[in-house]
PDB file of C-alpha atoms in Angstrom:
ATOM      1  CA  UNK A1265       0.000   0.000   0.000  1.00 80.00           C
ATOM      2  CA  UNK A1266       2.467   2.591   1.039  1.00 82.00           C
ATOM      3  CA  UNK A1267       4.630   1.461  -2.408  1.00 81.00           C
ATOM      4  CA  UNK A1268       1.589   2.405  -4.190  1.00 81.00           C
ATOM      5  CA  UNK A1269       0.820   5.586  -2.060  1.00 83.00           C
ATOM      6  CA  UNK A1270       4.390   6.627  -2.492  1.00 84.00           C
ATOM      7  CA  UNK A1271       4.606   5.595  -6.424  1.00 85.00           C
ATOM      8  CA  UNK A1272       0.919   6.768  -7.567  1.00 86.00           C
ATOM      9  CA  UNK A1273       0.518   3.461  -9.101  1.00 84.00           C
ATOM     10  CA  UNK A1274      -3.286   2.806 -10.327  1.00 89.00           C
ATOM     11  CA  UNK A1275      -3.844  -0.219  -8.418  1.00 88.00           C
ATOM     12  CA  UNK A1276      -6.482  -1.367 -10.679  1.00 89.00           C
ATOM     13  CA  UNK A1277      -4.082  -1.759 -13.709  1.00 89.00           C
ATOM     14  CA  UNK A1278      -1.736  -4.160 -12.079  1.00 90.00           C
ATOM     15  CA  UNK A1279      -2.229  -7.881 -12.076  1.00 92.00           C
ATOM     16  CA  UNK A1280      -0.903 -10.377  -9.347  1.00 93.00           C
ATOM     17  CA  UNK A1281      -0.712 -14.373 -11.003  1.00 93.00           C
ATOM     18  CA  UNK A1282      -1.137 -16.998  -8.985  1.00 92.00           C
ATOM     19  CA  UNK A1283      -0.830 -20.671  -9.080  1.00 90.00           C
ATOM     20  CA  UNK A1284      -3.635 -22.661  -9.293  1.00 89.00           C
ATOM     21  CA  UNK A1285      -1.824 -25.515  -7.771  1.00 88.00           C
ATOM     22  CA  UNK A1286      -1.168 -22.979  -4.682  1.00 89.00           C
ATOM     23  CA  UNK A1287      -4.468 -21.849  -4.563  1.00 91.00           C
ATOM     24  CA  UNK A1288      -5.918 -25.706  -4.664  1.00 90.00           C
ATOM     25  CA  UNK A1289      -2.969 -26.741  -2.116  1.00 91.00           C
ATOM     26  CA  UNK A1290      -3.021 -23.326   0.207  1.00 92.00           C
ATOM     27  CA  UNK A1291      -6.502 -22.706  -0.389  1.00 92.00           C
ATOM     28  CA  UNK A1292      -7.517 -21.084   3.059  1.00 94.00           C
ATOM     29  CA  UNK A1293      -3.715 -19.070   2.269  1.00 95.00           C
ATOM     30  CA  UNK A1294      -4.600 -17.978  -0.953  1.00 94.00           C
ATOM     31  CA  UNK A1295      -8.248 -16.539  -0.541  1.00 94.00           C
ATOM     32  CA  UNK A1296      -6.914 -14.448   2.595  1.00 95.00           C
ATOM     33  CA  UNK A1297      -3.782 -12.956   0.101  1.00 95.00           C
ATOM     34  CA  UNK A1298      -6.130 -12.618  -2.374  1.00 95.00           C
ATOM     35  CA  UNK A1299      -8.674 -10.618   0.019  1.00 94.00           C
ATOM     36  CA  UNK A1300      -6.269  -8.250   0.939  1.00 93.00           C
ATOM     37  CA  UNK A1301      -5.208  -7.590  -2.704  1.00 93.00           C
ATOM     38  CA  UNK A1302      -8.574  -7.154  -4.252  1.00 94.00           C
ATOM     39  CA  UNK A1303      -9.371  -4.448  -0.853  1.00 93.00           C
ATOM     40  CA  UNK A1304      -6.007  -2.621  -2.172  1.00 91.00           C
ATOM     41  CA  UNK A1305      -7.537  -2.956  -5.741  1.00 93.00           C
ATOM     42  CA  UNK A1306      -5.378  -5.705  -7.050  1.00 94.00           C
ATOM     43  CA  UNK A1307      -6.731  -7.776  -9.862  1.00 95.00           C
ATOM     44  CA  UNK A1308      -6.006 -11.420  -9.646  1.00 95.00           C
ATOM     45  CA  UNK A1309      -4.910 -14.134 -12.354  1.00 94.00           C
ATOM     46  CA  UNK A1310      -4.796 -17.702 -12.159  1.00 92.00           C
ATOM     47  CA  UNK A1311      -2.651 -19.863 -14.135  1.00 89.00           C
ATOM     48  CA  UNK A1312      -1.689 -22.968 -14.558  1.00 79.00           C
ATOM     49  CA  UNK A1313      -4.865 -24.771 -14.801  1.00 74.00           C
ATOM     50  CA  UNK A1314      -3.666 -27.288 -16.615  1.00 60.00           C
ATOM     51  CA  UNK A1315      -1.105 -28.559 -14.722  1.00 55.00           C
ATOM     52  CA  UNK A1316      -3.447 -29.316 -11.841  1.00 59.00           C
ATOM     53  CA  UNK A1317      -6.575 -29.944 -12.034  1.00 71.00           C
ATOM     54  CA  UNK A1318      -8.514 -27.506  -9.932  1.00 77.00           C
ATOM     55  CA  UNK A1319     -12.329 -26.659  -9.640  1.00 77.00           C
ATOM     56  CA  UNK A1320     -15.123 -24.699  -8.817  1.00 80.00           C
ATOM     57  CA  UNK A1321     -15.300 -25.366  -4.980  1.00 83.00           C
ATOM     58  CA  UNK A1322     -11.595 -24.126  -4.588  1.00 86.00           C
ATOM     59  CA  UNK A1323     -12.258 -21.266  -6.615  1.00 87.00           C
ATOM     60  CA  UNK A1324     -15.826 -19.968  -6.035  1.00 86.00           C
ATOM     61  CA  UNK A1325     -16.114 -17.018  -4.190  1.00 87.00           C
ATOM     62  CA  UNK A1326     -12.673 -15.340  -5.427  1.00 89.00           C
ATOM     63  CA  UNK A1327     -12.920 -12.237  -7.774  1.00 90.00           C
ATOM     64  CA  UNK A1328     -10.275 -13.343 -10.538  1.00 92.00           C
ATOM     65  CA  UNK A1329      -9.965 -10.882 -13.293  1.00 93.00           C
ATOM     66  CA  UNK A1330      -8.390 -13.337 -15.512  1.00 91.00           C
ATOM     67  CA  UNK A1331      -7.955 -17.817 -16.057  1.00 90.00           C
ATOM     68  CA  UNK A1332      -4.225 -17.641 -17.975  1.00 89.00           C
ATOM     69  CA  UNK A1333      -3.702 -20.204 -20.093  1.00 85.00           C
ATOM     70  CA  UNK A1334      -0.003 -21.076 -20.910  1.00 81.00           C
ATOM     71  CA  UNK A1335       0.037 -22.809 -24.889  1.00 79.00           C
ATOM     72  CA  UNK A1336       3.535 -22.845 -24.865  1.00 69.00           C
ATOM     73  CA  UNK A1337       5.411 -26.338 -25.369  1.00 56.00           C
ATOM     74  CA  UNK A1338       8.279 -26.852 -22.869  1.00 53.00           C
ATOM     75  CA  UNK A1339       9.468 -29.993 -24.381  1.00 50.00           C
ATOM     76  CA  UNK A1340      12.047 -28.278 -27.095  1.00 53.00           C
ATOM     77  CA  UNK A1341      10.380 -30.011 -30.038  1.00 54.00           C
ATOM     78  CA  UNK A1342       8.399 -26.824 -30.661  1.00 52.00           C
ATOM     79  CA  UNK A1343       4.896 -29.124 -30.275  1.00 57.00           C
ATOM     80  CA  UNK A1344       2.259 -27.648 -27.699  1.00 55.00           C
ATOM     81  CA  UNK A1345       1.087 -30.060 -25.681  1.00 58.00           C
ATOM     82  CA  UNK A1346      -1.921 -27.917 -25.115  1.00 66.00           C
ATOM     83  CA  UNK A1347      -4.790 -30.382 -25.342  1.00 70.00           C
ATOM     84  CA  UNK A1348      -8.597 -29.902 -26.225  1.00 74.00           C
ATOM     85  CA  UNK A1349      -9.995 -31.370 -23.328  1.00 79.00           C
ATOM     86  CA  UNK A1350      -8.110 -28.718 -21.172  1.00 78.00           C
ATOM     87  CA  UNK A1351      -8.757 -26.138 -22.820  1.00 79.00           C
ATOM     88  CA  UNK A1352     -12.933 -26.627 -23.155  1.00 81.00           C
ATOM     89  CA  UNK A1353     -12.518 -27.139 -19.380  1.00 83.00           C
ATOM     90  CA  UNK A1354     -10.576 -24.320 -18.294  1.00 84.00           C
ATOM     91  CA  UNK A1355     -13.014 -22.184 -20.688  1.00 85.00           C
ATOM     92  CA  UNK A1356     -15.919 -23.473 -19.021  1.00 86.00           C
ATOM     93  CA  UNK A1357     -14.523 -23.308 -15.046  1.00 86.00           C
ATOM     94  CA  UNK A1358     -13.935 -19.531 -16.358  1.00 88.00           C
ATOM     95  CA  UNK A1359     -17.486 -18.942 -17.202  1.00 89.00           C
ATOM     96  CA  UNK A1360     -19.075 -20.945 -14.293  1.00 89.00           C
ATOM     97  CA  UNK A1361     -16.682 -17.629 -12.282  1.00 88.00           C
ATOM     98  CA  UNK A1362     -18.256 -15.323 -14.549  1.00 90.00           C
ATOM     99  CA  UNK A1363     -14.275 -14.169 -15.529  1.00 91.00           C
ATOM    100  CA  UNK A1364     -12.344 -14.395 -19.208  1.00 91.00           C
ATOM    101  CA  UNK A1365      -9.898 -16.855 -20.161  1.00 91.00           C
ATOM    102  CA  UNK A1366      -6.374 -15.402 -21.822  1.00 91.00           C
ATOM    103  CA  UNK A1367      -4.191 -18.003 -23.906  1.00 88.00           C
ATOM    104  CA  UNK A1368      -0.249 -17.182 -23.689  1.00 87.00           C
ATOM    105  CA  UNK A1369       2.568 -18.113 -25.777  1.00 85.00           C
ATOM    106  CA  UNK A1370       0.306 -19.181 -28.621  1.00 87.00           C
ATOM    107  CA  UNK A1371       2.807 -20.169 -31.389  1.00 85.00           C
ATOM    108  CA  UNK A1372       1.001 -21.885 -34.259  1.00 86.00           C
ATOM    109  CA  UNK A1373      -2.445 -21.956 -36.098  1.00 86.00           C
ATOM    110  CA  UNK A1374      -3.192 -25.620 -34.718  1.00 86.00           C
ATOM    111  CA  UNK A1375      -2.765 -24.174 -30.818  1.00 86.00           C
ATOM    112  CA  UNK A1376      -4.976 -20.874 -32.623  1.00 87.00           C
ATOM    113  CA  UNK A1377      -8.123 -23.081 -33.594  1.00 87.00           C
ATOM    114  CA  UNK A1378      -7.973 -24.934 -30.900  1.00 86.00           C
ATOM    115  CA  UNK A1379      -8.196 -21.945 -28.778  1.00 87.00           C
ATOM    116  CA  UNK A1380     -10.879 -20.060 -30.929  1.00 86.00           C
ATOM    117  CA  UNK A1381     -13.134 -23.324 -30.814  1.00 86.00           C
ATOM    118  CA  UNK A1382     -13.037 -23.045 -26.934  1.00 86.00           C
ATOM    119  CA  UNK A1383     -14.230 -19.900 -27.022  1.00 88.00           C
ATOM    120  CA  UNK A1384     -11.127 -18.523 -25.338  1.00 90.00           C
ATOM    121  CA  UNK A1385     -11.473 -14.839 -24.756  1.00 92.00           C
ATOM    122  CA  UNK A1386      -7.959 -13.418 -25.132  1.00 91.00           C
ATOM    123  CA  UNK A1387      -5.640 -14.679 -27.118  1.00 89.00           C
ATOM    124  CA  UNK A1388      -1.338 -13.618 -27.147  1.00 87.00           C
ATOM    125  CA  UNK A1389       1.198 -15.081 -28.791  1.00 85.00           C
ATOM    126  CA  UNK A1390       4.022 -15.100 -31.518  1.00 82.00           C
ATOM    127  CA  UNK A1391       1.463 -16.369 -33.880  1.00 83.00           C
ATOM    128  CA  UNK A1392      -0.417 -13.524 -33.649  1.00 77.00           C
ATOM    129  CA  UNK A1393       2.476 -11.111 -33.451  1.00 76.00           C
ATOM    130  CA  UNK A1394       6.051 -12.140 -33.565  1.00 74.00           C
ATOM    131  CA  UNK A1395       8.792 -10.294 -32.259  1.00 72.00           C
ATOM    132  CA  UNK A1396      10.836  -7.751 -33.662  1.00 73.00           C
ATOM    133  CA  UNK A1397      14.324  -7.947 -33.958  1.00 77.00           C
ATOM    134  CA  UNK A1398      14.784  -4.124 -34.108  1.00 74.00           C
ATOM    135  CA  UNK A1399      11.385  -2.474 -33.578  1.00 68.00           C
ATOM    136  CA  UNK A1400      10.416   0.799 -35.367  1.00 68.00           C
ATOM    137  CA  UNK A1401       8.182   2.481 -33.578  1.00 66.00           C
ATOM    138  CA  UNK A1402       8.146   5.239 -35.972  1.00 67.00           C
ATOM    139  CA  UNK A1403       4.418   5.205 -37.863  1.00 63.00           C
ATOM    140  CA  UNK A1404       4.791   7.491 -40.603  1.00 65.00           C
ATOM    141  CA  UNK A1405       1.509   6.616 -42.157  1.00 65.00           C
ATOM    142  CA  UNK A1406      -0.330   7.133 -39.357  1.00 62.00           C
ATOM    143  CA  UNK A1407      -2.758  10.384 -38.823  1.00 62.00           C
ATOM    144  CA  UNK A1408      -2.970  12.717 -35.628  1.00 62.00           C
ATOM    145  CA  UNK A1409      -6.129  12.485 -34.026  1.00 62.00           C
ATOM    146  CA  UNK A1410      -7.557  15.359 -32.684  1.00 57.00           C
ATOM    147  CA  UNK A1411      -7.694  13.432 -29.686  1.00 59.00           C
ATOM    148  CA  UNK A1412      -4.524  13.301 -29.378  1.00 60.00           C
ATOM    149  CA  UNK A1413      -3.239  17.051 -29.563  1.00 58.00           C
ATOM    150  CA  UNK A1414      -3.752  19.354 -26.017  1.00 61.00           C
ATOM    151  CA  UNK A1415      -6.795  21.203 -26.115  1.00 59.00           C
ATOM    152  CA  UNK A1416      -6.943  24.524 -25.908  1.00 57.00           C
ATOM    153  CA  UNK A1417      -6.586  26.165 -22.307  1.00 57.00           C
ATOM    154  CA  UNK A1418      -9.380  28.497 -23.125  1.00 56.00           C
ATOM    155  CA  UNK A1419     -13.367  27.607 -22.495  1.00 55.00           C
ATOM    156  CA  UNK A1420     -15.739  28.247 -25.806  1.00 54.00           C
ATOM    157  CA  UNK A1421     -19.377  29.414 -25.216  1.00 57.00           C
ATOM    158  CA  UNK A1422     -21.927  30.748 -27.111  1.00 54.00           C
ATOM    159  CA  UNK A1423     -23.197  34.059 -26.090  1.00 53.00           C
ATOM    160  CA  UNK A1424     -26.717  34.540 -25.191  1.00 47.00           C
TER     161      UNK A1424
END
């Protein structure tokens, strides 16, 4: 709080992930961390549904902003091992909570459909977007908005 205070941080736009295997395993643990976050004005993620296999009991009640999917394959063979069944799960947990599902690291258009066909709300990933090597950030084609130049200091009114 007094990082915040001190900083001027908008509470609201910063995200805390948990575990869901720390939530299922220090369930009693997590919901009083996550209490106090939320009354600061945290918002919460949980990930890693699909290592272990959490449900609604351990997470009703909890104000998640987010259910983070990770698509990314950690075997080196550049294969997800994101599966279907998971992912129609963890979609459906997330609207049982009445909160959106985000899919990370998605790399290819097999991981993509499977996603979309879930109905997963957010999806990120170099398949959508790969890196840049030496980003330009320079948009010469692009037009200034008038919402984007400082309004005038004075107030117009019509007379009358």
């Amino acid at each position: 709080r007094q990082h915040l205070k001190a900083t001027r941080l908008d509470a609201g736009k910063l995200y805390i992930q948990l575990s869901a295997a720390a939530v299922k395993d220090q369930n009693a643990a997590a919901r009083a961390f996550i209490a106090e976050a939320r009354q600061i004005g945290l918002n919460i993620v949980i990930d890693g549904l699909d290592s272990r296999r959490i449900g609604i009991d351990e997470l009703q009640g909890i104000e998640i902003a987010y259910i983070a999917i990770d698509c990314h394959s950690d075997t080196g063979s550049g294969e997800s091992t994101v599966n279907d069944n998971m992912l129609r799960n963890a979609v459906a947990l997330a609207k049982k909570l009445e909160t959106s599902t985000i899919a990370r690291r998605v790399e290819n258009a097999e991981v993509f459909s499977l996603l979309w066909a879930a109905g997963v709300d957010y999806i990120q990933g170099d398949y959508l977007s790969p890196a840049l090597t030496s980003p330009d950030h320079h948009f010469t084609e692009e037009q200034t908005l008038s919402s984007d130049v400082a309004q005038p200091a004075f107030n117009l009114r019509a007379a009358g």
